[in-house]
mmCIF file of C-alpha atoms and ligand atoms in Angstrom:
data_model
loop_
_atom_site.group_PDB
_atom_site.id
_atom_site.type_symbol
_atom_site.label_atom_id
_atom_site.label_comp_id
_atom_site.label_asym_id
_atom_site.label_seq_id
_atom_site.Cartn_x
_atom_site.Cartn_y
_atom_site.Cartn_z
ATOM 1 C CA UNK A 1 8.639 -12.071 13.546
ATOM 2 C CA UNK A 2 12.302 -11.323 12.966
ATOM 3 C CA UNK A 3 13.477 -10.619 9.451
ATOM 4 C CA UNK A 4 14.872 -13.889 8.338
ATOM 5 C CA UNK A 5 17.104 -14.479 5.081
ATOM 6 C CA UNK A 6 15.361 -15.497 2.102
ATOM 7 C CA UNK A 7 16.762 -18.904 2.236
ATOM 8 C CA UNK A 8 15.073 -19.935 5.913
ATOM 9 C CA UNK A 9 11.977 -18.509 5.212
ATOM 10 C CA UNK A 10 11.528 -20.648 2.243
ATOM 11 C CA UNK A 11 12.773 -23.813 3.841
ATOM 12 C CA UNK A 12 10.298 -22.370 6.906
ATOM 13 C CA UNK A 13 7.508 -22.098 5.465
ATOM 14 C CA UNK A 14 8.229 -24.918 2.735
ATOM 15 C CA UNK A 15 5.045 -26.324 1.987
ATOM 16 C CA UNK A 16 0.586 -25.559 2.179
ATOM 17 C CA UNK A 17 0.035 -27.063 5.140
ATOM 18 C CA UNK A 18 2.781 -24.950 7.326
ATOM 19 C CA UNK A 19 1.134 -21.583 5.220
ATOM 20 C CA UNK A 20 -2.052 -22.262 6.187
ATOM 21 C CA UNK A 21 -1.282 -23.105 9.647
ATOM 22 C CA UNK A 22 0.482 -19.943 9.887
ATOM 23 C CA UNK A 23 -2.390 -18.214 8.365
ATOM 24 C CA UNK A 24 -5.011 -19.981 10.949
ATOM 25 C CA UNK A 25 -3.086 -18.416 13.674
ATOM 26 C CA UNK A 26 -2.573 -15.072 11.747
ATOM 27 C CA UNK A 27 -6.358 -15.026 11.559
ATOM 28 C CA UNK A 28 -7.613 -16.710 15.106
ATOM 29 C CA UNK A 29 -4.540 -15.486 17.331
ATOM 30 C CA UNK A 30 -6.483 -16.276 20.643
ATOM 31 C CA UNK A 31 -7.828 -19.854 19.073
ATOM 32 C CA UNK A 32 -10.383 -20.206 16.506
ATOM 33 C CA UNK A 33 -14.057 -17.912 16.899
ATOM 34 C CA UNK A 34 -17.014 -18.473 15.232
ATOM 35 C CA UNK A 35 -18.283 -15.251 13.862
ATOM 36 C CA UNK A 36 -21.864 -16.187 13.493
ATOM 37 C CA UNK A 37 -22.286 -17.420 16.852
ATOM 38 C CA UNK A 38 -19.162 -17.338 18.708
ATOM 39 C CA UNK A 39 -18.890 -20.519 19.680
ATOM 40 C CA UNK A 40 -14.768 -21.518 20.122
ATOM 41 C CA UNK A 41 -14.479 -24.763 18.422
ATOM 42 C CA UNK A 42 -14.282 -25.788 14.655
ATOM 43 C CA UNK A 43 -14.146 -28.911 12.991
ATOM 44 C CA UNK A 44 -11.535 -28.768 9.676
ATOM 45 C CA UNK A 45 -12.872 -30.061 6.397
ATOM 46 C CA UNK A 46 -9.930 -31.230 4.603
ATOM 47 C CA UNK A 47 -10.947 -32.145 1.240
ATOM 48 C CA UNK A 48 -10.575 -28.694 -0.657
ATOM 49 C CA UNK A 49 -7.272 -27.610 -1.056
ATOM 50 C CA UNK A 50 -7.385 -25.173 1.505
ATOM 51 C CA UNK A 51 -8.938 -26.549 4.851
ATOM 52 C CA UNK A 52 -12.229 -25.227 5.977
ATOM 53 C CA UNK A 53 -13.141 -24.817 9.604
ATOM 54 C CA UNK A 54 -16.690 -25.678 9.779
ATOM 55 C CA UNK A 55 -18.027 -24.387 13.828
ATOM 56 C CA UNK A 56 -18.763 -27.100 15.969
ATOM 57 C CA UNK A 57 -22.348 -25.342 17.191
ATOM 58 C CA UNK A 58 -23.702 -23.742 14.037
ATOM 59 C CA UNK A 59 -21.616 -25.314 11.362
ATOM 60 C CA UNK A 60 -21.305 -22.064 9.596
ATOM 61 C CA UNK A 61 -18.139 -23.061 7.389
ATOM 62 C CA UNK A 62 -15.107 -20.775 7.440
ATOM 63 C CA UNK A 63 -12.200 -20.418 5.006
ATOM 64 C CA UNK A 64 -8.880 -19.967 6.120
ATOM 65 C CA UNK A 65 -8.368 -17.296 3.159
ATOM 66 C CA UNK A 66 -11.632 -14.901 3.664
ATOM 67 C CA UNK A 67 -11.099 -11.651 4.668
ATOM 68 C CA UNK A 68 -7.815 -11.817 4.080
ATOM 69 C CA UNK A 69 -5.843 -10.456 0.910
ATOM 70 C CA UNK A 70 -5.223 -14.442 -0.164
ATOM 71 C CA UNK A 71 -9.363 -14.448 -0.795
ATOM 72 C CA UNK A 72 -10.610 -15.630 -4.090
ATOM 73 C CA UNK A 73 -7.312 -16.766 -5.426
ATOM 74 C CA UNK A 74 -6.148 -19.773 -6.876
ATOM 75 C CA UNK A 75 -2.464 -18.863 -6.748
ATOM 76 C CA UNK A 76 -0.788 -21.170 -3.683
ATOM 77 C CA UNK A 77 -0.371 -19.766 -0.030
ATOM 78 C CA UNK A 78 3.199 -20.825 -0.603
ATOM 79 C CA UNK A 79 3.745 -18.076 -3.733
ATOM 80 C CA UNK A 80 1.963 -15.833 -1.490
ATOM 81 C CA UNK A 81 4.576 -15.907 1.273
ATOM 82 C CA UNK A 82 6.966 -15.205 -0.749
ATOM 83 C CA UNK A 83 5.335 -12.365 -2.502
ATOM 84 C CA UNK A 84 4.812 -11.124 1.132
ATOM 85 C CA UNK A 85 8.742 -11.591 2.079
ATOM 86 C CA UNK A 86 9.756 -10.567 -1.140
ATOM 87 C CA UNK A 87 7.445 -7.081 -0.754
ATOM 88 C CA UNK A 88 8.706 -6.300 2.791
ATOM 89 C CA UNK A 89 12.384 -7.868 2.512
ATOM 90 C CA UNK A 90 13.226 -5.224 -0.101
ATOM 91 C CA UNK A 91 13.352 -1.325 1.414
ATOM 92 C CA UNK A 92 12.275 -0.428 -2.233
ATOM 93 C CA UNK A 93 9.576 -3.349 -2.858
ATOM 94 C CA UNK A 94 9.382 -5.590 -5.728
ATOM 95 C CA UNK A 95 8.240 -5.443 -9.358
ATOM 96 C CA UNK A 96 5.464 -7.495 -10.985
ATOM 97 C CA UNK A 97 8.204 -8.580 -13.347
ATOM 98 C CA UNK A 98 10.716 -9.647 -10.938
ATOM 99 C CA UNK A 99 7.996 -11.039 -8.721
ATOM 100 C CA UNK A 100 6.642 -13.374 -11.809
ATOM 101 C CA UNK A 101 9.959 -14.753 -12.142
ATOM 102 C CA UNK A 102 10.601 -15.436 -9.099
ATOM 103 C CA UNK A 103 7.461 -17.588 -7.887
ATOM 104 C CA UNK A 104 6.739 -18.326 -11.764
ATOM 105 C CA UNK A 105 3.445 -17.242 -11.997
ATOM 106 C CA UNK A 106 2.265 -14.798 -15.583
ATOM 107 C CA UNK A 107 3.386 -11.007 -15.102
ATOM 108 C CA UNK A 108 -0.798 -10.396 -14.938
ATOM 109 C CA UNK A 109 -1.191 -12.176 -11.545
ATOM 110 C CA UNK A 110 1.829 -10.708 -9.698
ATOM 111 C CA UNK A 111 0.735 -7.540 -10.935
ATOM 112 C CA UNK A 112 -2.698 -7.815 -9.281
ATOM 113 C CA UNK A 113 -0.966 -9.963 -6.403
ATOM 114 C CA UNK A 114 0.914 -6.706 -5.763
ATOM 115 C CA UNK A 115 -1.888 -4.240 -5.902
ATOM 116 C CA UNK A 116 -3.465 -6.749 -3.469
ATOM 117 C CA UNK A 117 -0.948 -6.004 -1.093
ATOM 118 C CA UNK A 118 -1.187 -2.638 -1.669
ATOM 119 C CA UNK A 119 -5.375 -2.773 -1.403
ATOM 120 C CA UNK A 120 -4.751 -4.440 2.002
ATOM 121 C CA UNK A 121 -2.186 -1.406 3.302
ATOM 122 C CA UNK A 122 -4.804 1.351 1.970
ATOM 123 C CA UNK A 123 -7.662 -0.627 3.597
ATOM 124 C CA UNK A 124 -5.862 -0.779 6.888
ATOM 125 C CA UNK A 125 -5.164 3.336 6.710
ATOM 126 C CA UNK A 126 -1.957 2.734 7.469
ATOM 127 C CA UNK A 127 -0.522 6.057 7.503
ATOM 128 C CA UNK A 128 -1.334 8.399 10.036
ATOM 129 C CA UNK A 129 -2.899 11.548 10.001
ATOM 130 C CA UNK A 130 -0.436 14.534 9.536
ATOM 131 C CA UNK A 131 -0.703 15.951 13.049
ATOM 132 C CA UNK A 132 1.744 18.730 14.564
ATOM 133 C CA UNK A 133 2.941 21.417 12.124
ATOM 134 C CA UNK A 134 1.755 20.648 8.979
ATOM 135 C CA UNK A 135 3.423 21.738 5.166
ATOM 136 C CA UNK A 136 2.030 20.544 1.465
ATOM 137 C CA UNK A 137 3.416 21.130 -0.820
ATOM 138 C CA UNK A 138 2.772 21.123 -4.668
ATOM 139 C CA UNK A 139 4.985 19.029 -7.334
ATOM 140 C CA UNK A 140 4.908 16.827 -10.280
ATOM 141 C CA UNK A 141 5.919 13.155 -11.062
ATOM 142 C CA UNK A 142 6.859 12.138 -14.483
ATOM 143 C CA UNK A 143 9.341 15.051 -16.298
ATOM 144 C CA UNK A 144 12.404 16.491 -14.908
ATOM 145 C CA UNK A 145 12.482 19.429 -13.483
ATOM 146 C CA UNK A 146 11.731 21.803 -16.208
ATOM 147 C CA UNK A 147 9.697 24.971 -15.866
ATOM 148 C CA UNK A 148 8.744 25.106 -19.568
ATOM 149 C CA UNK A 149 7.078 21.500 -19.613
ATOM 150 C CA UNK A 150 3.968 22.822 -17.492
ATOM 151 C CA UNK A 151 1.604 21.514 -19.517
ATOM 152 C CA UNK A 152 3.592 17.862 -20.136
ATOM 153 C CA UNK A 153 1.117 15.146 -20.253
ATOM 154 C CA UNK A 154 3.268 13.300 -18.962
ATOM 155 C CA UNK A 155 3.603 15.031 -15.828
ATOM 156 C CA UNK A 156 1.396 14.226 -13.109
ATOM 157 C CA UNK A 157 0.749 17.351 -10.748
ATOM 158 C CA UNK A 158 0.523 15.908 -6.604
ATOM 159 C CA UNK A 159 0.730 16.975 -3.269
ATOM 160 C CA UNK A 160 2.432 15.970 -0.509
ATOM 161 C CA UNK A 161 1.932 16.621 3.214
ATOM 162 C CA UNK A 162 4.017 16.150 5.942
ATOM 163 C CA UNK A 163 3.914 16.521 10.285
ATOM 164 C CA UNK A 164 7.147 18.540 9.987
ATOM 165 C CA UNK A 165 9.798 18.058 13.118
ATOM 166 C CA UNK A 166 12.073 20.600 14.667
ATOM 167 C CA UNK A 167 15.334 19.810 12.743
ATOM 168 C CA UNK A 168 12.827 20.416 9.907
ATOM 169 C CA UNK A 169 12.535 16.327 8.924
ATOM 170 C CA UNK A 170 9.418 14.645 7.511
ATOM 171 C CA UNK A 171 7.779 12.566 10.565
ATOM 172 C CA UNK A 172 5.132 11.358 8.608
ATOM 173 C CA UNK A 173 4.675 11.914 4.894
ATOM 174 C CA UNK A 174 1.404 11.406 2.648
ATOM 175 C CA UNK A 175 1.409 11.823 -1.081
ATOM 176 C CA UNK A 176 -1.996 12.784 -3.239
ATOM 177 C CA UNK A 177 -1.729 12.751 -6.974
ATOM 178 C CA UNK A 178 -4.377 15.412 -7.844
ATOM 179 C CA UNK A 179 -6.977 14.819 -10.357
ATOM 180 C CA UNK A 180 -6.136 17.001 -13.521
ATOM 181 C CA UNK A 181 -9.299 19.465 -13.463
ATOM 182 C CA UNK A 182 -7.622 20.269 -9.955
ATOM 183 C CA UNK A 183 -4.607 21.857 -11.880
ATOM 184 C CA UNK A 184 -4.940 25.233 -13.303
ATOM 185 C CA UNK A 185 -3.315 26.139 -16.392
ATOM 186 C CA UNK A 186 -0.403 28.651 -14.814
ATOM 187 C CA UNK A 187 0.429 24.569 -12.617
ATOM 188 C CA UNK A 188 -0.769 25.793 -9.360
ATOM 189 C CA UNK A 189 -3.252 23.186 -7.782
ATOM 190 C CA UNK A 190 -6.335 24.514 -7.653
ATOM 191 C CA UNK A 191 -7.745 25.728 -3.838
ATOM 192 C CA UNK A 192 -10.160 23.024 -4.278
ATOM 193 C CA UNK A 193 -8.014 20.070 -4.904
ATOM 194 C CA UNK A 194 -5.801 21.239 -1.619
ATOM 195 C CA UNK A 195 -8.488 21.644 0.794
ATOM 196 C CA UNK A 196 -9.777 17.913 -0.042
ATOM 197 C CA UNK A 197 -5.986 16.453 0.229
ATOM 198 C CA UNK A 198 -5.826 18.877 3.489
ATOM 199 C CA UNK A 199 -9.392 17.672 4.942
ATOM 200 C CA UNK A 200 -8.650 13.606 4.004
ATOM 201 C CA UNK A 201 -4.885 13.826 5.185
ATOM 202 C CA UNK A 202 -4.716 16.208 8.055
ATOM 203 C CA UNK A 203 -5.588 15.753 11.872
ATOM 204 C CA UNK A 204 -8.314 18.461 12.832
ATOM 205 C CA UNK A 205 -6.035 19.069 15.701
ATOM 206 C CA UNK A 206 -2.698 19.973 13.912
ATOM 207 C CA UNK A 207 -1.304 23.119 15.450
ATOM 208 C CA UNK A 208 -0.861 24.545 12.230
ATOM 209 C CA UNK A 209 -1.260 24.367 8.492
ATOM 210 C CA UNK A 210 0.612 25.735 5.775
ATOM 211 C CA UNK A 211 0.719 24.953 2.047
ATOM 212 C CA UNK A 212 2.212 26.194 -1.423
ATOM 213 C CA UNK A 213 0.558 24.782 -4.111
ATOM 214 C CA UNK A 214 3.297 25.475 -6.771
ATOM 215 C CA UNK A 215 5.695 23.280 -7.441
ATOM 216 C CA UNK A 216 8.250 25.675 -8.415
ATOM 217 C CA UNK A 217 7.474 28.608 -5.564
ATOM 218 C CA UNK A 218 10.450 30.217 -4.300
ATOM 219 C CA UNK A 219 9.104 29.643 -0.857
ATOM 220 C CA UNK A 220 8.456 25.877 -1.170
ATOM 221 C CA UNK A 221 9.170 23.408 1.869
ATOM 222 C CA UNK A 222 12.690 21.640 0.497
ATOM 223 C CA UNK A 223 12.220 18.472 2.716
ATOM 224 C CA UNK A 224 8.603 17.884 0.956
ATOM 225 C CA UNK A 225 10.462 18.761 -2.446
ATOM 226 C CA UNK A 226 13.242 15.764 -1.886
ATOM 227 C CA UNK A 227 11.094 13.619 -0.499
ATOM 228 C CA UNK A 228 8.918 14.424 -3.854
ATOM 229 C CA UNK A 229 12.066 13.583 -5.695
ATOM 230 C CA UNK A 230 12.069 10.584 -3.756
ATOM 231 C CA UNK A 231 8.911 9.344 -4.735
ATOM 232 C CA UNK A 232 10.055 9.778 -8.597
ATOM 233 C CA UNK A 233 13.229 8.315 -8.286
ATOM 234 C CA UNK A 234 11.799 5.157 -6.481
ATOM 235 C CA UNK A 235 8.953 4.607 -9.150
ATOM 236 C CA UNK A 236 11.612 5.116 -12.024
ATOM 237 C CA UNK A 237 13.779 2.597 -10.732
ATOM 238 C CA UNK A 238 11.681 0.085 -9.216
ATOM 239 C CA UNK A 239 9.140 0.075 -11.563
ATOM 240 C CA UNK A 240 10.628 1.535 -14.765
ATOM 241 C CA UNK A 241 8.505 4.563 -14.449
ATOM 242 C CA UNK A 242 4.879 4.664 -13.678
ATOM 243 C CA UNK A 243 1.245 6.146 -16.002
ATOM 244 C CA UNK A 244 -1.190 7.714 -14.265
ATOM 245 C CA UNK A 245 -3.697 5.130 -13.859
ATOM 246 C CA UNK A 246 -2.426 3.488 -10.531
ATOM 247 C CA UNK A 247 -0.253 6.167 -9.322
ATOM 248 C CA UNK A 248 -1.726 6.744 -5.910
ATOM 249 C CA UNK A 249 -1.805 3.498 -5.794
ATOM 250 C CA UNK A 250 2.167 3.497 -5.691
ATOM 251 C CA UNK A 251 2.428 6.712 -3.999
ATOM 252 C CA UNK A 252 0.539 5.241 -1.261
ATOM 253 C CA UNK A 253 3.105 2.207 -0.473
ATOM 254 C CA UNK A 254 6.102 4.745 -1.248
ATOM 255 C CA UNK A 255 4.629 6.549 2.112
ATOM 256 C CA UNK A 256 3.319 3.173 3.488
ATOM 257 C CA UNK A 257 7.666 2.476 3.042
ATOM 258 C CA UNK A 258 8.759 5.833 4.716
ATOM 259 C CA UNK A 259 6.391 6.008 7.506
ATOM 260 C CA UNK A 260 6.968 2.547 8.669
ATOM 261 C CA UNK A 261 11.017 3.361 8.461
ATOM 262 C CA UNK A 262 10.553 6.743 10.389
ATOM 263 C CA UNK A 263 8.349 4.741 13.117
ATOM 264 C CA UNK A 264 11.033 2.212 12.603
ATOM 265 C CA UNK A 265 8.474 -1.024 12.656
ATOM 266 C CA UNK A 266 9.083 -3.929 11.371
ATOM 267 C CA UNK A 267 7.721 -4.435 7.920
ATOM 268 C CA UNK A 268 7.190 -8.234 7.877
ATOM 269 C CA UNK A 269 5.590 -9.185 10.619
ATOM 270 C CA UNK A 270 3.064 -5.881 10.249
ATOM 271 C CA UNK A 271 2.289 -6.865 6.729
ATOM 272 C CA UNK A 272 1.514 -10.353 7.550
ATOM 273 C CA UNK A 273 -0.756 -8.877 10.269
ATOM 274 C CA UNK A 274 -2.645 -6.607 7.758
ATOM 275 C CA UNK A 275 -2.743 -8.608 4.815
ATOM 276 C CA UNK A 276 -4.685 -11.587 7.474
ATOM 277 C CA UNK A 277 -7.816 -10.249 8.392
ATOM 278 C CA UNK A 278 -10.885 -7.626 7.780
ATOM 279 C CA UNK A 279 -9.890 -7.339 3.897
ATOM 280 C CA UNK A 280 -12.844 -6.290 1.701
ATOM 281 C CA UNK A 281 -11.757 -8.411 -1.664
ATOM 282 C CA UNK A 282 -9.263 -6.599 -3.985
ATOM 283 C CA UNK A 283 -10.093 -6.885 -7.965
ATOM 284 C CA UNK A 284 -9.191 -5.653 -11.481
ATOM 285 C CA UNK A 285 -13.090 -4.080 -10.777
ATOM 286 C CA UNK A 286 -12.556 -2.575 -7.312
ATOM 287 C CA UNK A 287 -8.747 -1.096 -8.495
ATOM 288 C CA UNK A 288 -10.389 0.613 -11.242
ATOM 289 C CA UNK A 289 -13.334 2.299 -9.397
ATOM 290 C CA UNK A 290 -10.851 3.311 -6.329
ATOM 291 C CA UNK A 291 -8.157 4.650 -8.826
ATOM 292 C CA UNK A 292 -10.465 6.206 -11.412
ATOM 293 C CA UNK A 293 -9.319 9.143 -13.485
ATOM 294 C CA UNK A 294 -11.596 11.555 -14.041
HETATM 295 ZN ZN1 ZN B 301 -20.906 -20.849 14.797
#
């Protein structure tokens, strides 16, 4: 899918029936399957407002929107769309505020719309494993630079780990915020909280390894640092800053942003793809547990 303007997509995809159509195919690219039987034809039941294809052997009944990010909600296919153009349109995303005004829906359902979104990238483990030579490196989002603020609570000690190039450039970046018992009182990140960002984020067959777990080391890794500042600078402006709660939440479609830019794909159409299949539901509930401070 090429990246259209704003303006054709809308008049595109200007009504349900041309969403869910869209969807259908998103969802049964090679025609629709039965996943109870197999069998390769469905009959539609048009009398909800989204179709259901009910298979022409066992008459299991499908919806259009299970498994996909759109499941369980009551907010139009239409709004969705946009959400989804609006989200990959935009190098630096969208806000729940902005995106409330802009398909009209309250500020609490584009929020969770969003972190939907975001759900479906984490599901699909979108970024790769660092591979290659590897550096982590220790820093902080939430207080400028400031080596007398250690103990800010403001300040929310992470990692971040990237498959390091020649020239010394980030290939591919991942970001942990660390749990605060992980941070010991002099800011260094505990040996602990690395080797469980190293063993979740790192291929077992990178060539090498090599980490500094505080932030303000003389030794640190400089492209990890900037794209560190990176991170903060995107969350302050995009989202007006950013609490701890869903951080790595955030963190993970700021590296969900870079590594598809680095690997120069195309947002759109790879979103769509994702956010259309193989989806465990997304709720307040399941955001919680995932994302739970301890
Ligand atoms: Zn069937």
């Amino acid at each position: 899918m090429p990246f259209p303007s704003l303006e054709s997509f809308l008049n595109h995809y200007n009504n349900e029936e041309i969403c869910s159509s869209f969807l259908f195919q998103l969802k049964w690219p090679l025609g629709f399957c039965c996943s109870e039987c197999n069998h390769g034809r469905a009959y539609a039941v048009t009398t909800r407002r989204l179709p259901l294809f009910e298979c022409a052997s066992c008459k299991h009944q499908h919806s259009l929107t299970k498994g996909t990010a759109m499941e369980n909600s009551r907010t139009p296919l239409r709004k969705w769309f946009i959400a989804i153009y609006l989200f990959a349109s935009s190098e630096d995303g969208v806000s729940a505020i902005n995106l409330s005004h802009t398909i009209q829906v309250t500020y609490k359902t584009a929020w969770l719309m969003l972190h939907k979104l975001r759900d479906a990238l984490d599901q699909a483990e979108c970024d790769p494993l660092l591979n290659g030579i590897v550096r982590v490196q220790g820093g902080a989002y939430g207080s400028p630079f400031n080596p007398y603020t250690e103990k800010d609570p403001q300040r929310h000690p992470l990692l971040a780990g990237g498959s390091v190039h020649d020239t010394g450039e980030v290939d591919v970046l991942r970001l942990r915020i660390i749990d605060p018992q992980h941070v010991q009182p002099n800011g260094y990140i505990s040996h602990d909280g690395e080797q469980e960002f190293i063993k979740d984020a790192v291929s077992l067959t990178a060539a090498e390894v090599k980490s500094v777990r505080f932030r303000l080391h003389r030794s640190c890794f400089r492209p990890l640092v900037r794209c560190i500042a990176e991170f903060s600078s995107w969350a302050n402006l995009t989202f007006h800053g950013l609490g701890r709660k869903y951080l790595q939440a955030y963190a993970n479609e700021f590296t969900f942003r870079y590594n598809s830019r680095q690997q120069r794909q195309p947002l759109l159409a790879r979103i769509f793809q994702i956010c259309s299949n193989q989806l465990t539901p997304t709720t307040l509930r399941s955001l919680t547990q995932k994302y739970r401070i301890s």
